[in-house]
Amino acid sequence: MRLRFWGVRGSIASPISNAALEAKLKALLKRAIQKNVQSEADLAKFWSSLPLHDRGTYGGNTSCITVHDGDDFLVLDAGTGLRLFGKELSTGKEEIDKPIHILLSHFHWDHIGGFPFFGPAFQEGTRIVIHSPTNDAEKYFKVQQSSPFSPAEFAFLHAAIDFEISKGLDHKKIAGFHVSSLGMSHPGGSMAYRIEGNNGGIVYMTDTELADIGIQNIHEYSTFFNGATLAVVDTMYGLLETYTSKLRWGHSSVFPFIDIVRDTTIKTLVLFHHDPDLDDKDIEEMRERAQHYYEHNTPEGTMEIIAAYDGLELDVPALNSDA
Ligand SMILES: [Zn+2]
Ligand SMILES: [Zn+2]
């Protein structure tokens, strides 16, 4: 199983500013001069020594991830990153032969705003199935894609689009994967998904606030994580100082997630749904402090902590490495 991240921001698309890009480029050139980069070989060595926040950016598209296993795939959320996945899926193809299954966590704009720009939805012969917690999904999609909000109305789409309820799933087979769901604490509610392949699987738990969930829910969450090997979690208010000023806004800091997953089967924890106010250095700092917190509290632990960025691809660790 493999994941690809097409959008990792929360709330609103937030591309890097020109001023931030210019500052990055100047700092890079200065370091290259100091390192006496003279040849292409010097450049390749210099480049590979740089962390992501110096040589690139975490990105600005909103929530969208694809899960692949061989020819099988499904999509998690339809934020602005979905447009790019649509382009890749459609390139060179007159017809998309497999149904496209999209699992929605909920209907806030940052999770559905990419759909009106999803190329395959305009293609004859495509079949799209949208799984969501409510039977009002079709109504919401029609409103989003109606005049005066959108130039291409929902009725204009050529694909066959079906809607299915994803609430209360327990090992339902969708696109070759076993999918389970769990309701989250978020304004208006949201849905977490566990998606399992043959050996390992992922939990996608975005847009959730862990404060006040109580011991019963912590047990329920641990059970939900168990069996999966990679977790993508909402750490929008990553550090405690941010979180305490935004209590009850429906998002989490990174630390309670570490506490919940450290005794489960999770081997890779992916920080996701980044606050649009965080710049690349802030996100790296959050990841470093999360790593430090984990190592300090779990000296024998081997879990990897990664901050998601647009374009990141990850192999899902095997549950049983002997298999
Ligand atoms: Zn969101
Ligand atoms: Zn939300």
Tab-separated table of C-alpha atoms and ligand atoms in Angstrom:
chain	number	residue	atom	x	y	z
A	1	MET	CA	0.000	0.000	0.000
A	2	ARG	CA	1.199	3.455	-0.849
A	3	LEU	CA	-0.027	6.950	-0.036
A	4	ARG	CA	0.321	10.131	-2.034
A	5	PHE	CA	-0.426	13.531	-0.555
A	6	TRP	CA	-2.000	16.042	-2.963
A	7	GLY	CA	-3.052	18.621	-0.339
A	8	VAL	CA	-2.049	18.895	3.321
A	9	ARG	CA	-3.335	22.294	4.544
A	10	GLY	CA	-6.322	22.920	6.752
A	11	SER	CA	-9.060	25.541	6.432
A	12	ILE	CA	-7.970	27.376	3.287
A	13	ALA	CA	-5.495	26.996	0.438
A	14	SER	CA	-2.341	28.894	1.360
A	15	PRO	CA	0.382	29.081	-1.305
A	16	ILE	CA	3.793	30.396	-0.296
A	17	SER	CA	4.113	34.177	-0.688
A	18	ASN	CA	6.539	35.814	-3.084
A	19	ALA	CA	8.350	37.458	-0.174
A	20	ALA	CA	8.853	34.095	1.583
A	21	LEU	CA	10.032	32.478	-1.651
A	22	GLU	CA	12.498	35.299	-2.312
A	23	ALA	CA	13.893	35.055	1.224
A	24	LYS	CA	14.346	31.280	0.767
A	25	LEU	CA	16.133	31.699	-2.578
A	26	LYS	CA	18.472	34.394	-1.254
A	27	ALA	CA	19.382	32.307	1.796
A	28	LEU	CA	20.023	29.296	-0.439
A	29	LEU	CA	22.260	31.222	-2.823
A	30	LYS	CA	24.193	32.675	0.103
A	31	ARG	CA	24.784	29.213	1.543
A	32	ALA	CA	25.801	27.883	-1.878
A	33	ILE	CA	28.424	30.651	-2.161
A	34	GLN	CA	29.695	29.883	1.350
A	35	LYS	CA	29.927	26.184	0.459
A	36	ASN	CA	31.809	27.074	-2.722
A	37	VAL	CA	29.366	25.255	-5.006
A	38	GLN	CA	31.141	25.319	-8.383
A	39	SER	CA	29.944	22.301	-10.361
A	40	GLU	CA	26.824	20.231	-10.934
A	41	ALA	CA	28.293	17.548	-8.680
A	42	ASP	CA	28.818	20.165	-5.908
A	43	LEU	CA	25.236	21.328	-6.426
A	44	ALA	CA	23.792	17.801	-6.181
A	45	LYS	CA	25.707	17.220	-2.911
A	46	PHE	CA	24.710	20.619	-1.521
A	47	TRP	CA	21.049	20.079	-2.481
A	48	SER	CA	20.797	16.658	-0.899
A	49	SER	CA	22.125	18.096	2.380
A	50	LEU	CA	19.240	20.579	2.679
A	51	PRO	CA	16.070	19.963	4.687
A	52	LEU	CA	12.704	20.410	2.926
A	53	HIS	CA	11.918	23.745	4.570
A	54	ASP	CA	15.117	25.231	3.060
A	55	ARG	CA	14.888	23.821	-0.472
A	56	GLY	CA	11.110	23.540	-0.935
A	57	THR	CA	7.782	24.041	0.765
A	58	TYR	CA	5.179	21.971	2.571
A	59	GLY	CA	2.644	23.310	0.088
A	60	GLY	CA	-0.658	25.103	0.105
A	61	ASN	CA	-3.378	22.790	-1.262
A	62	THR	CA	-6.114	21.591	1.084
A	63	SER	CA	-6.854	18.009	2.144
A	64	CYS	CA	-6.553	15.278	-0.451
A	65	ILE	CA	-4.703	11.960	-0.250
A	66	THR	CA	-4.772	8.917	-2.506
A	67	VAL	CA	-4.267	5.336	-1.295
A	68	HIS	CA	-2.954	2.838	-3.847
A	69	ASP	CA	-2.442	-0.909	-3.770
A	70	GLY	CA	-1.488	-2.285	-7.180
A	71	ASP	CA	-4.245	-1.124	-9.544
A	72	ASP	CA	-6.669	-0.411	-6.695
A	73	PHE	CA	-6.974	3.104	-5.352
A	74	LEU	CA	-9.249	5.376	-3.405
A	75	VAL	CA	-9.270	9.064	-2.536
A	76	LEU	CA	-9.477	10.626	0.926
A	77	ASP	CA	-11.182	14.012	0.865
A	78	ALA	CA	-11.696	16.346	-2.077
A	79	GLY	CA	-9.827	19.518	-1.084
A	80	THR	CA	-8.011	21.632	-3.655
A	81	GLY	CA	-5.299	18.967	-4.051
A	82	LEU	CA	-7.887	16.788	-5.858
A	83	ARG	CA	-7.506	18.905	-9.024
A	84	LEU	CA	-3.908	17.725	-9.489
A	85	PHE	CA	-4.802	14.073	-8.907
A	86	GLY	CA	-7.552	14.463	-11.534
A	87	LYS	CA	-5.030	15.771	-14.039
A	88	GLU	CA	-2.722	12.822	-13.450
A	89	LEU	CA	-5.582	10.330	-13.652
A	90	SER	CA	-6.945	11.749	-16.914
A	91	THR	CA	-3.659	12.319	-18.749
A	92	GLY	CA	-3.509	10.258	-21.919
A	93	LYS	CA	-6.782	8.471	-21.191
A	94	GLU	CA	-10.005	8.842	-23.122
A	95	GLU	CA	-11.827	6.904	-20.469
A	96	ILE	CA	-11.095	6.050	-16.836
A	97	ASP	CA	-12.025	2.407	-16.562
A	98	LYS	CA	-12.076	1.992	-12.756
A	99	PRO	CA	-14.661	3.628	-10.468
A	100	ILE	CA	-13.175	6.488	-8.445
A	101	HIS	CA	-14.128	6.128	-4.786
A	102	ILE	CA	-13.859	9.317	-2.713
A	103	LEU	CA	-14.202	9.047	1.081
A	104	LEU	CA	-15.138	12.374	2.658
A	105	SER	CA	-14.394	13.220	6.275
A	106	HIS	CA	-17.008	16.037	6.203
A	107	PHE	CA	-18.186	18.994	4.106
A	108	HIS	CA	-16.103	21.990	5.191
A	109	TRP	CA	-14.772	23.780	2.085
A	110	ASP	CA	-11.191	22.602	2.611
A	111	HIS	CA	-12.411	19.003	2.127
A	112	ILE	CA	-14.716	19.415	-0.882
A	113	GLY	CA	-13.506	22.555	-2.714
A	114	GLY	CA	-11.422	20.611	-5.261
A	115	PHE	CA	-14.355	18.654	-6.669
A	116	PRO	CA	-15.640	21.364	-9.093
A	117	PHE	CA	-12.127	21.265	-10.640
A	118	PHE	CA	-11.782	17.465	-10.767
A	119	GLY	CA	-11.269	16.753	-14.479
A	120	PRO	CA	-12.546	13.133	-14.456
A	121	ALA	CA	-15.975	14.359	-13.267
A	122	PHE	CA	-16.346	16.118	-16.636
A	123	GLN	CA	-15.457	12.969	-18.615
A	124	GLU	CA	-18.099	10.728	-20.166
A	125	GLY	CA	-17.754	7.114	-19.019
A	126	THR	CA	-16.219	7.899	-15.614
A	127	ARG	CA	-17.940	6.524	-12.523
A	128	ILE	CA	-17.434	8.314	-9.216
A	129	VAL	CA	-18.726	7.108	-5.855
A	130	ILE	CA	-18.710	9.657	-3.030
A	131	HIS	CA	-18.816	8.121	0.444
A	132	SER	CA	-19.758	10.456	3.295
A	133	PRO	CA	-21.428	10.455	6.730
A	134	THR	CA	-24.777	11.816	5.496
A	135	ASN	CA	-27.433	11.231	2.870
A	136	ASP	CA	-27.470	15.005	2.238
A	137	ALA	CA	-24.135	14.777	0.397
A	138	GLU	CA	-25.685	15.090	-3.063
A	139	LYS	CA	-27.547	18.232	-1.986
A	140	TYR	CA	-24.330	19.783	-0.603
A	141	PHE	CA	-22.373	19.003	-3.783
A	142	LYS	CA	-25.118	20.512	-5.933
A	143	VAL	CA	-25.124	23.698	-3.847
A	144	GLN	CA	-21.336	23.994	-3.990
A	145	GLN	CA	-21.428	23.612	-7.751
A	146	SER	CA	-24.323	25.927	-8.596
A	147	SER	CA	-24.748	29.476	-9.874
A	148	PRO	CA	-23.492	31.980	-8.775
A	149	PHE	CA	-20.763	30.047	-6.926
A	150	SER	CA	-19.521	27.969	-9.856
A	151	PRO	CA	-19.469	28.399	-13.635
A	152	ALA	CA	-19.906	24.640	-14.243
A	153	GLU	CA	-23.041	23.427	-12.511
A	154	PHE	CA	-23.206	19.935	-11.031
A	155	ALA	CA	-25.770	18.874	-13.653
A	156	PHE	CA	-23.184	19.713	-16.321
A	157	LEU	CA	-20.838	16.923	-15.155
A	158	HIS	CA	-20.670	13.987	-17.580
A	159	ALA	CA	-19.501	11.331	-15.098
A	160	ALA	CA	-21.961	8.979	-13.392
A	161	ILE	CA	-21.840	10.083	-9.744
A	162	ASP	CA	-23.289	8.042	-6.891
A	163	PHE	CA	-23.451	8.831	-3.170
A	164	GLU	CA	-23.108	6.305	-0.347
A	165	ILE	CA	-23.253	6.569	3.435
A	166	SER	CA	-19.950	5.894	5.205
A	167	LYS	CA	-21.193	6.175	8.786
A	168	GLY	CA	-20.734	3.059	10.935
A	169	LEU	CA	-18.653	1.106	8.430
A	170	ASP	CA	-16.950	-2.014	9.699
A	171	HIS	CA	-14.663	-3.714	7.201
A	172	LYS	CA	-16.795	-2.791	4.215
A	173	LYS	CA	-14.974	-3.621	0.977
A	174	ILE	CA	-14.452	-0.452	-1.084
A	175	ALA	CA	-12.172	-0.472	-4.143
A	176	GLY	CA	-10.410	-3.613	-2.889
A	177	PHE	CA	-9.732	-2.213	0.608
A	178	HIS	CA	-11.390	-3.016	3.944
A	179	VAL	CA	-12.810	0.285	5.221
A	180	SER	CA	-14.070	1.099	8.729
A	181	SER	CA	-15.232	4.475	10.036
A	182	LEU	CA	-15.454	6.311	13.347
A	183	GLY	CA	-17.234	9.598	14.178
A	184	MET	CA	-15.025	12.461	15.391
A	185	SER	CA	-15.451	15.517	17.613
A	186	HIS	CA	-15.539	18.525	15.251
A	187	PRO	CA	-18.058	21.338	14.589
A	188	GLY	CA	-20.754	19.612	12.516
A	189	GLY	CA	-18.965	16.259	12.989
A	190	SER	CA	-16.368	14.504	10.857
A	191	MET	CA	-15.496	10.909	10.020
A	192	ALA	CA	-12.195	9.064	10.505
A	193	TYR	CA	-11.414	6.059	8.294
A	194	ARG	CA	-9.298	2.950	8.720
A	195	ILE	CA	-8.277	1.444	5.380
A	196	GLU	CA	-6.676	-1.953	5.456
A	197	GLY	CA	-4.826	-3.905	2.827
A	198	ASN	CA	-3.382	-7.401	3.131
A	199	ASN	CA	-0.613	-6.539	5.587
A	200	GLY	CA	-0.991	-3.204	7.338
A	201	GLY	CA	-3.200	-0.257	6.726
A	202	ILE	CA	-3.789	3.377	7.483
A	203	VAL	CA	-5.979	5.502	9.703
A	204	TYR	CA	-7.042	8.888	8.337
A	205	MET	CA	-8.193	10.975	11.300
A	206	THR	CA	-8.436	14.614	10.311
A	207	ASP	CA	-10.503	17.484	11.731
A	208	THR	CA	-10.907	16.278	15.266
A	209	GLU	CA	-10.419	17.760	18.717
A	210	LEU	CA	-9.112	15.397	21.357
A	211	ALA	CA	-9.811	17.642	24.368
A	212	ASP	CA	-12.634	16.329	26.556
A	213	ILE	CA	-13.076	13.094	24.608
A	214	GLY	CA	-12.878	11.080	27.839
A	215	ILE	CA	-11.280	7.765	28.727
A	216	GLN	CA	-13.953	5.733	26.918
A	217	ASN	CA	-13.205	7.505	23.645
A	218	ILE	CA	-9.453	7.203	24.109
A	219	HIS	CA	-9.946	3.442	24.364
A	220	GLU	CA	-12.183	3.531	21.273
A	221	TYR	CA	-9.557	5.512	19.333
A	222	SER	CA	-6.747	3.145	20.379
A	223	THR	CA	-8.813	0.207	19.180
A	224	PHE	CA	-9.430	2.016	15.901
A	225	PHE	CA	-5.682	2.593	15.389
A	226	ASN	CA	-4.797	-1.005	16.250
A	227	GLY	CA	-4.274	-3.093	13.128
A	228	ALA	CA	-3.157	-0.076	11.115
A	229	THR	CA	0.528	0.799	10.719
A	230	LEU	CA	0.357	4.399	9.511
A	231	ALA	CA	-1.787	7.210	10.907
A	232	VAL	CA	-2.513	10.567	9.272
A	233	VAL	CA	-3.779	12.896	11.992
A	234	ASP	CA	-5.033	16.452	12.459
A	235	THR	CA	-2.280	18.431	14.186
A	236	MET	CA	-3.479	21.828	12.954
A	237	TYR	CA	-2.737	23.500	16.283
A	238	GLY	CA	0.456	21.534	16.578
A	239	LEU	CA	2.123	23.102	19.576
A	240	LEU	CA	0.408	23.573	22.901
A	241	GLU	CA	0.782	27.364	22.965
A	242	THR	CA	-1.271	27.593	19.735
A	243	TYR	CA	-3.786	25.027	20.858
A	244	THR	CA	-4.602	26.627	24.199
A	245	SER	CA	-5.724	29.819	22.411
A	246	LYS	CA	-7.940	27.779	20.082
A	247	LEU	CA	-9.720	25.371	22.397
A	248	ARG	CA	-13.070	24.122	20.998
A	249	TRP	CA	-12.160	25.129	17.437
A	250	GLY	CA	-12.314	21.460	16.487
A	251	HIS	CA	-8.632	20.640	15.930
A	252	SER	CA	-5.801	19.084	17.910
A	253	SER	CA	-2.214	19.550	18.944
A	254	VAL	CA	0.324	16.859	18.183
A	255	PHE	CA	0.999	15.600	21.729
A	256	PRO	CA	-2.252	13.762	22.622
A	257	PHE	CA	-2.062	11.862	19.334
A	258	ILE	CA	1.424	10.673	20.239
A	259	ASP	CA	0.098	9.533	23.619
A	260	ILE	CA	-2.767	7.604	22.013
A	261	VAL	CA	-0.877	5.879	19.190
A	262	ARG	CA	2.394	5.022	20.945
A	263	ASP	CA	0.994	1.779	22.397
A	264	THR	CA	-0.809	0.720	19.219
A	265	THR	CA	0.419	-0.948	16.014
A	266	ILE	CA	1.135	2.444	14.370
A	267	LYS	CA	4.708	2.648	13.016
A	268	THR	CA	4.478	5.943	11.137
A	269	LEU	CA	2.660	9.025	12.394
A	270	VAL	CA	1.974	11.696	9.757
A	271	LEU	CA	1.209	15.261	10.894
A	272	PHE	CA	-1.472	16.705	8.632
A	273	HIS	CA	-3.991	19.546	8.077
A	274	HIS	CA	-1.381	22.240	8.728
A	275	ASP	CA	-2.560	25.631	9.931
A	276	PRO	CA	-2.410	28.079	6.967
A	277	ASP	CA	-0.611	30.531	9.288
A	278	LEU	CA	2.345	28.155	9.732
A	279	ASP	CA	5.313	28.696	7.430
A	280	ASP	CA	7.694	25.930	6.399
A	281	LYS	CA	10.039	26.496	9.355
A	282	ASP	CA	7.116	26.421	11.815
A	283	ILE	CA	5.966	23.043	10.459
A	284	GLU	CA	9.481	21.614	10.748
A	285	GLU	CA	9.715	22.953	14.316
A	286	MET	CA	6.412	21.244	15.163
A	287	ARG	CA	7.731	17.956	13.757
A	288	GLU	CA	10.996	18.262	15.694
A	289	ARG	CA	9.199	19.003	18.969
A	290	ALA	CA	6.830	16.081	18.348
A	291	GLN	CA	9.830	13.787	17.748
A	292	HIS	CA	11.522	15.073	20.901
A	293	TYR	CA	8.353	14.553	22.980
A	294	TYR	CA	7.987	11.000	21.648
A	295	GLU	CA	11.629	10.070	22.227
A	296	HIS	CA	11.624	11.580	25.707
A	297	ASN	CA	8.505	9.647	26.767
A	298	THR	CA	9.122	6.454	24.798
A	299	PRO	CA	12.913	5.828	24.883
A	300	GLU	CA	12.565	2.384	23.255
A	301	GLY	CA	10.088	3.582	20.635
A	302	THR	CA	10.763	3.265	16.922
A	303	MET	CA	7.763	5.131	15.519
A	304	GLU	CA	8.621	7.548	12.728
A	305	ILE	CA	7.046	11.032	12.800
A	306	ILE	CA	6.680	12.831	9.468
A	307	ALA	CA	5.084	16.176	8.568
A	308	ALA	CA	3.056	15.761	5.364
A	309	TYR	CA	3.799	17.957	2.352
A	310	ASP	CA	2.229	18.315	-1.089
A	311	GLY	CA	3.701	15.573	-3.282
A	312	LEU	CA	4.868	13.329	-0.407
A	313	GLU	CA	4.678	9.612	-1.222
A	314	LEU	CA	4.865	7.021	1.542
A	315	ASP	CA	4.876	3.244	1.647
A	316	VAL	CA	2.573	1.929	4.352
A	317	PRO	CA	4.679	-0.235	6.747
A	318	ALA	CA	3.806	-3.922	6.923
A	319	LEU	CA	1.955	-5.038	10.055
A	320	ASN	CA	3.923	-8.233	10.187
A	321	SER	CA	7.357	-7.735	8.681
A	322	ASP	CA	7.816	-11.531	8.266
A	323	ALA	CA	4.826	-11.703	5.900
B	1	ZN	ZN	-10.428	20.855	7.565
B	2	ZN	ZN	-13.509	20.897	9.332
